[in-house]
Tab-separated table of C-alpha atoms in Angstrom:
chain	number	residue	atom	x	y	z
A	1	MET	CA	136.364	190.815	38.847
A	2	PRO	CA	132.810	190.460	37.377
A	3	SER	CA	131.613	193.418	35.459
A	4	ASP	CA	127.856	192.364	34.995
A	5	ALA	CA	125.709	194.121	37.526
A	6	GLN	CA	122.582	192.042	36.898
A	7	HIS	CA	122.315	190.426	40.284
A	8	THR	CA	121.504	186.815	41.042
A	9	ARG	CA	118.101	186.385	42.546
A	10	GLY	CA	117.828	184.790	46.043
A	11	ARG	CA	121.334	185.941	47.205
A	12	ASP	CA	122.147	188.581	49.907
A	13	ARG	CA	123.273	191.709	48.086
A	14	VAL	CA	125.455	194.318	49.690
A	15	VAL	CA	126.201	197.528	47.865
A	16	VAL	CA	129.305	199.533	48.873
A	17	ILE	CA	129.404	203.119	47.858
A	18	ASN	CA	132.605	205.218	47.569
A	19	TRP	CA	134.544	202.026	47.447
A	20	ASP	CA	138.391	202.223	46.904
A	21	PRO	CA	140.985	199.504	46.349
A	22	GLU	CA	142.315	200.381	49.826
A	23	ASP	CA	139.027	199.025	51.233
A	24	ILE	CA	139.465	195.421	49.779
A	25	GLY	CA	139.678	194.155	53.322
A	26	LEU	CA	136.148	195.053	53.909
A	27	LEU	CA	135.014	192.883	50.994
A	28	ARG	CA	137.003	189.989	52.453
A	29	SER	CA	135.386	190.476	55.766
A	30	LEU	CA	131.898	190.576	54.229
A	31	GLU	CA	132.591	187.240	52.386
A	32	ARG	CA	133.846	185.670	55.658
A	33	ALA	CA	130.682	186.984	57.509
A	34	CYS	CA	128.129	185.982	54.807
A	35	ALA	CA	127.802	182.436	53.537
A	36	ASP	CA	126.519	183.562	50.109
A	37	VAL	CA	126.621	187.228	49.336
A	38	GLU	CA	126.839	189.244	46.127
A	39	LEU	CA	129.026	192.303	46.510
A	40	ILE	CA	128.614	195.407	44.377
A	41	CYS	CA	130.955	198.224	44.670
A	42	VAL	CA	130.397	201.767	43.371
A	43	GLY	CA	133.426	204.162	43.128
A	44	HIS	CA	134.745	207.043	41.223
A	45	HIS	CA	137.764	205.289	39.783
A	46	ASP	CA	138.027	203.993	36.246
A	47	PRO	CA	137.462	200.151	36.138
A	48	ARG	CA	140.857	199.622	34.622
A	49	TYR	CA	142.527	201.217	37.554
A	50	ILE	CA	140.589	198.974	39.824
A	51	ASP	CA	141.889	195.882	37.920
A	52	ARG	CA	145.542	197.197	38.069
A	53	SER	CA	145.266	197.946	41.766
A	54	ILE	CA	144.153	194.467	42.849
A	55	GLU	CA	145.839	192.290	40.247
A	56	SER	CA	148.569	191.234	42.784
A	57	GLU	CA	146.015	190.119	45.421
A	58	THR	CA	146.398	186.435	46.067
A	59	SER	CA	142.852	186.062	47.700
A	60	ARG	CA	140.722	188.452	45.509
A	61	PRO	CA	137.154	188.779	46.641
A	62	GLN	CA	134.424	188.275	43.977
A	63	PHE	CA	132.630	191.571	43.409
A	64	ILE	CA	131.105	193.658	40.813
A	65	TYR	CA	132.353	197.196	40.146
A	66	ARG	CA	130.371	200.042	38.768
A	67	ARG	CA	131.733	203.537	38.198
A	68	GLY	CA	129.615	206.353	39.810
A	69	GLN	CA	129.570	209.124	42.434
A	70	VAL	CA	127.315	211.811	43.679
A	71	ASP	CA	127.762	215.579	44.293
A	72	ASN	CA	125.431	218.603	44.649
A	73	GLU	CA	124.843	218.717	40.785
A	74	SER	CA	124.460	215.027	40.159
A	75	ILE	CA	122.078	213.654	42.973
A	76	ASP	CA	119.232	213.052	40.475
A	77	ARG	CA	121.530	211.266	37.983
A	78	PHE	CA	123.064	209.129	40.870
A	79	SER	CA	119.591	208.264	42.196
A	80	GLU	CA	118.570	207.103	38.720
A	81	PHE	CA	121.753	205.141	38.422
A	82	LEU	CA	121.030	203.444	41.822
A	83	ALA	CA	117.446	202.635	40.981
A	84	ARG	CA	117.812	201.520	37.357
A	85	GLU	CA	121.154	199.756	37.175
A	86	LEU	CA	121.543	198.546	40.642
A	87	GLU	CA	118.034	198.106	41.864
A	88	ILE	CA	119.057	199.431	45.249
A	89	HIS	CA	115.823	198.917	46.849
A	90	SER	CA	116.392	195.044	46.679
A	91	ALA	CA	119.724	195.242	48.395
A	92	SER	CA	120.099	193.483	51.762
A	93	ALA	CA	122.327	196.341	52.922
A	94	VAL	CA	124.222	199.422	51.766
A	95	ILE	CA	127.559	200.562	53.091
A	96	VAL	CA	128.432	204.217	52.543
A	97	LEU	CA	132.229	204.899	52.870
A	98	PRO	CA	133.898	208.318	53.208
A	99	HIS	CA	135.064	209.707	49.772
A	100	HIS	CA	138.438	210.605	50.981
A	101	GLY	CA	139.159	212.528	47.634
A	102	ARG	CA	136.667	215.143	48.759
A	103	SER	CA	137.371	218.096	51.213
A	104	GLU	CA	134.226	217.276	53.230
A	105	PRO	CA	133.655	213.523	52.896
A	106	ASP	CA	130.827	213.358	55.262
A	107	ALA	CA	128.873	215.818	53.412
A	108	PHE	CA	129.043	213.734	50.253
A	109	SER	CA	128.104	210.601	52.262
A	110	ARG	CA	124.951	212.461	53.311
A	111	LEU	CA	124.134	213.166	49.651
A	112	ALA	CA	124.774	209.503	48.819
A	113	CYS	CA	122.188	208.553	51.665
A	114	ALA	CA	119.665	211.072	50.084
A	115	ALA	CA	120.170	209.584	46.827
A	116	ILE	CA	119.571	206.078	48.080
A	117	LYS	CA	116.443	207.132	49.770
A	118	ARG	CA	115.187	208.811	46.644
A	119	ALA	CA	116.038	205.834	44.374
A	120	CYS	CA	114.026	203.549	46.684
A	121	GLY	CA	110.924	205.602	46.053
A	122	ASP	CA	107.970	204.042	47.849
A	123	GLU	CA	109.927	200.946	48.803
A	124	PRO	CA	111.457	200.455	52.140
A	125	VAL	CA	115.016	201.615	52.366
A	126	PRO	CA	117.694	198.819	52.863
A	127	ASN	CA	119.773	198.826	56.024
A	128	ILE	CA	122.180	201.639	55.448
A	129	VAL	CA	125.565	201.617	57.381
A	130	VAL	CA	127.627	204.801	57.149
A	131	ALA	CA	131.375	205.155	58.078
A	132	VAL	CA	131.906	208.727	58.965
A	133	ASP	CA	135.127	210.566	58.926
A	134	ASP	CA	134.155	212.889	61.699
A	135	PRO	CA	132.236	211.325	64.676
A	136	GLU	CA	130.688	214.766	65.401
A	137	ALA	CA	128.991	214.525	62.058
A	138	ALA	CA	126.958	211.412	63.058
A	139	PHE	CA	123.787	213.454	64.063
A	140	GLU	CA	123.649	215.149	60.643
A	141	PHE	CA	122.497	211.865	59.118
A	142	ALA	CA	119.242	211.835	61.022
A	143	GLY	CA	116.239	211.521	58.636
A	144	HIS	CA	118.366	209.798	55.816
A	145	GLY	CA	117.187	206.229	56.696
A	146	VAL	CA	120.609	205.322	58.296
A	147	ALA	CA	120.437	202.360	60.479
A	148	THR	CA	123.974	202.410	61.937
A	149	ILE	CA	127.003	204.812	61.983
A	150	PHE	CA	130.588	203.789	62.596
A	151	TYR	CA	133.811	205.821	62.921
A	152	ASP	CA	137.494	205.012	63.107
A	153	GLY	CA	138.304	203.242	66.395
A	154	PHE	CA	134.650	202.784	67.488
A	155	LEU	CA	134.804	199.016	67.596
A	156	ARG	CA	138.342	198.860	69.049
A	157	SER	CA	137.459	201.343	71.797
A	158	ALA	CA	134.361	199.250	72.711
A	159	LEU	CA	136.361	195.953	72.708
A	160	MET	CA	139.053	197.455	74.838
A	161	ALA	CA	136.447	198.798	77.325
A	162	HIS	CA	134.889	195.413	77.708
A	163	ALA	CA	138.292	193.677	78.079
A	164	CYS	CA	139.066	195.904	80.913
A	165	VAL	CA	135.631	195.642	82.740
A	166	ASP	CA	134.439	192.185	81.888
A	167	LEU	CA	136.739	189.803	80.161
A	168	ALA	CA	133.895	187.207	79.672
A	169	VAL	CA	131.856	189.668	77.720
A	170	PHE	CA	135.016	190.583	75.592
A	171	ARG	CA	135.494	186.891	74.750
A	172	PHE	CA	131.897	186.494	73.801
A	173	LEU	CA	132.206	189.514	71.356
A	174	VAL	CA	135.317	187.943	69.872
A	175	GLU	CA	133.537	184.724	69.217
A	176	LEU	CA	130.902	186.748	67.196
A	177	ILE	CA	133.462	188.765	65.310
A	178	GLU	CA	135.485	185.648	64.367
A	179	ARG	CA	132.299	183.857	63.289
A	180	ARG	CA	132.703	180.812	65.636
A	181	HIS	CA	129.170	181.748	66.665
A	182	SER	CA	126.651	184.032	65.118
A	183	VAL	CA	123.456	185.899	65.949
A	184	ARG	CA	120.774	184.887	63.448
A	185	LEU	CA	117.094	185.921	62.770
A	186	LEU	CA	114.903	182.796	62.730
A	187	PRO	CA	111.311	182.591	61.643
A	188	ILE	CA	108.541	182.094	64.213
A	189	PRO	CA	106.726	178.677	63.769
A	190	GLU	CA	103.125	178.991	63.372
A	191	GLY	CA	102.389	176.925	66.321
A	192	LEU	CA	104.156	179.579	68.535
A	193	ARG	CA	102.437	182.532	67.178
A	194	SER	CA	99.868	182.797	69.921
A	195	LYS	CA	102.473	182.037	72.622
A	196	SER	CA	105.001	184.003	74.629
A	197	PHE	CA	108.777	184.344	74.465
A	198	ARG	CA	109.117	181.937	77.398
A	199	ASP	CA	107.301	179.244	75.368
A	200	ALA	CA	109.782	179.782	72.479
A	201	CYS	CA	112.883	179.459	74.708
A	202	VAL	CA	111.420	176.166	76.121
A	203	GLU	CA	110.283	174.664	72.881
A	204	LEU	CA	113.017	175.743	70.431
A	205	GLU	CA	116.321	174.077	71.102
A	206	ARG	CA	117.787	173.702	67.645
A	207	ASP	CA	117.793	175.358	64.217
A	208	ASP	CA	116.866	173.695	60.949
A	209	ALA	CA	120.424	172.393	60.622
A	210	GLY	CA	120.325	170.793	64.011
A	211	ARG	CA	122.585	173.261	65.743
A	212	PRO	CA	121.877	174.161	69.340
A	213	ILE	CA	120.363	177.711	69.669
A	214	THR	CA	119.827	180.152	72.503
A	215	LEU	CA	117.054	182.716	71.981
A	216	LEU	CA	118.145	186.284	72.836
A	217	GLY	CA	115.120	188.362	71.672
A	218	LEU	CA	112.673	189.438	69.206
A	219	TYR	CA	112.819	191.500	65.999
A	220	SER	CA	110.066	193.727	64.501
A	221	PRO	CA	110.740	195.173	60.898
A	222	PRO	CA	109.690	198.550	59.910
A	223	SER	CA	106.126	198.757	58.554
A	224	HIS	CA	105.380	199.263	54.882
A	225	GLY	CA	106.826	202.564	53.763
A	226	GLU	CA	108.784	203.121	57.069
A	227	ARG	CA	112.548	203.545	56.908
A	228	ALA	CA	114.917	200.985	58.138
A	229	ALA	CA	115.618	202.844	61.232
A	230	GLY	CA	112.036	202.126	62.329
A	231	SER	CA	112.877	198.506	62.962
A	232	ARG	CA	113.021	197.357	66.513
A	233	LEU	CA	115.274	194.882	68.183
A	234	ARG	CA	114.199	193.677	71.595
A	235	LEU	CA	116.773	191.784	73.528
A	236	ASN	CA	115.689	189.885	76.645
A	237	PRO	CA	112.094	191.045	76.208
A	238	GLY	CA	110.707	189.177	79.261
A	239	PRO	CA	109.176	185.717	79.378
A	240	ARG	CA	105.550	186.914	79.111
A	241	THR	CA	106.280	188.836	75.780
A	242	PRO	CA	103.843	187.771	73.181
A	243	LEU	CA	105.124	186.648	69.869
A	244	ARG	CA	102.227	187.706	67.725
A	245	ASP	CA	103.578	190.998	66.721
A	246	ALA	CA	107.263	190.006	66.059
A	247	ALA	CA	108.658	189.026	62.771
A	248	GLY	CA	111.447	186.770	63.911
A	249	LEU	CA	113.481	185.411	66.799
A	250	VAL	CA	116.948	186.509	67.536
A	251	ALA	CA	119.073	183.497	68.237
A	252	LEU	CA	122.649	182.713	69.058
A	253	THR	CA	123.848	179.673	67.247
A	254	ALA	CA	127.187	178.092	66.214
A	255	SER	CA	128.325	179.181	62.707
A	256	PRO	CA	128.231	176.502	59.998
A	257	ARG	CA	131.802	175.134	59.324
A	258	ARG	CA	133.168	176.299	56.030
A	259	ALA	CA	134.540	173.871	53.476
């Protein structure tokens, strides 16, 4: 387990807050999903406890562990820790897990989100994904820059529903989850900037690696100073939709084969 939190420039960085050794499966999933990712975990355990807890793991993910947590009295200190030591504003994404050692884990997750927002200052907040303990607490994260909220059973319930209603859609979702295919954000070629989504669908058949692609939609990022939740994903926007205001093309492509 690396201990140096100085990150490598040019790599995707995912920061996991309130991480516990029981969540090691999440790190494995992140490594499988991202071809080249730097994982930084923040938790309340002593680093020596972390080492002892995972020493028997045969397939140990590569990650950096830093000790830190937030409460009502330490939000300023935690914000400074995130800003100075982790450079949280430069992360690709931040995952906030429930702190199960607390009586109200979702309340402390909200504090963590507030600390992230404060640590980023005038910089846009990274995509924040929160796992909530109580689904009814999801609305309480409004205004904290949270992009997506998950709760136990959310994905399983959605997959079971699709399997019952439309098995083809279910199989498509499984393809994405198992990474045989993936949805990627591709840059818009300058020659297409003045054209429409239909033109892009006709002219773009393969990605830079030569893999066949199918365009699904357009992506517009948040404007400067706007929070990540201000981004827009437009699936099937219509053939006449202009490309000039979009930042990228959302495309379905086969995943690269791993060595």
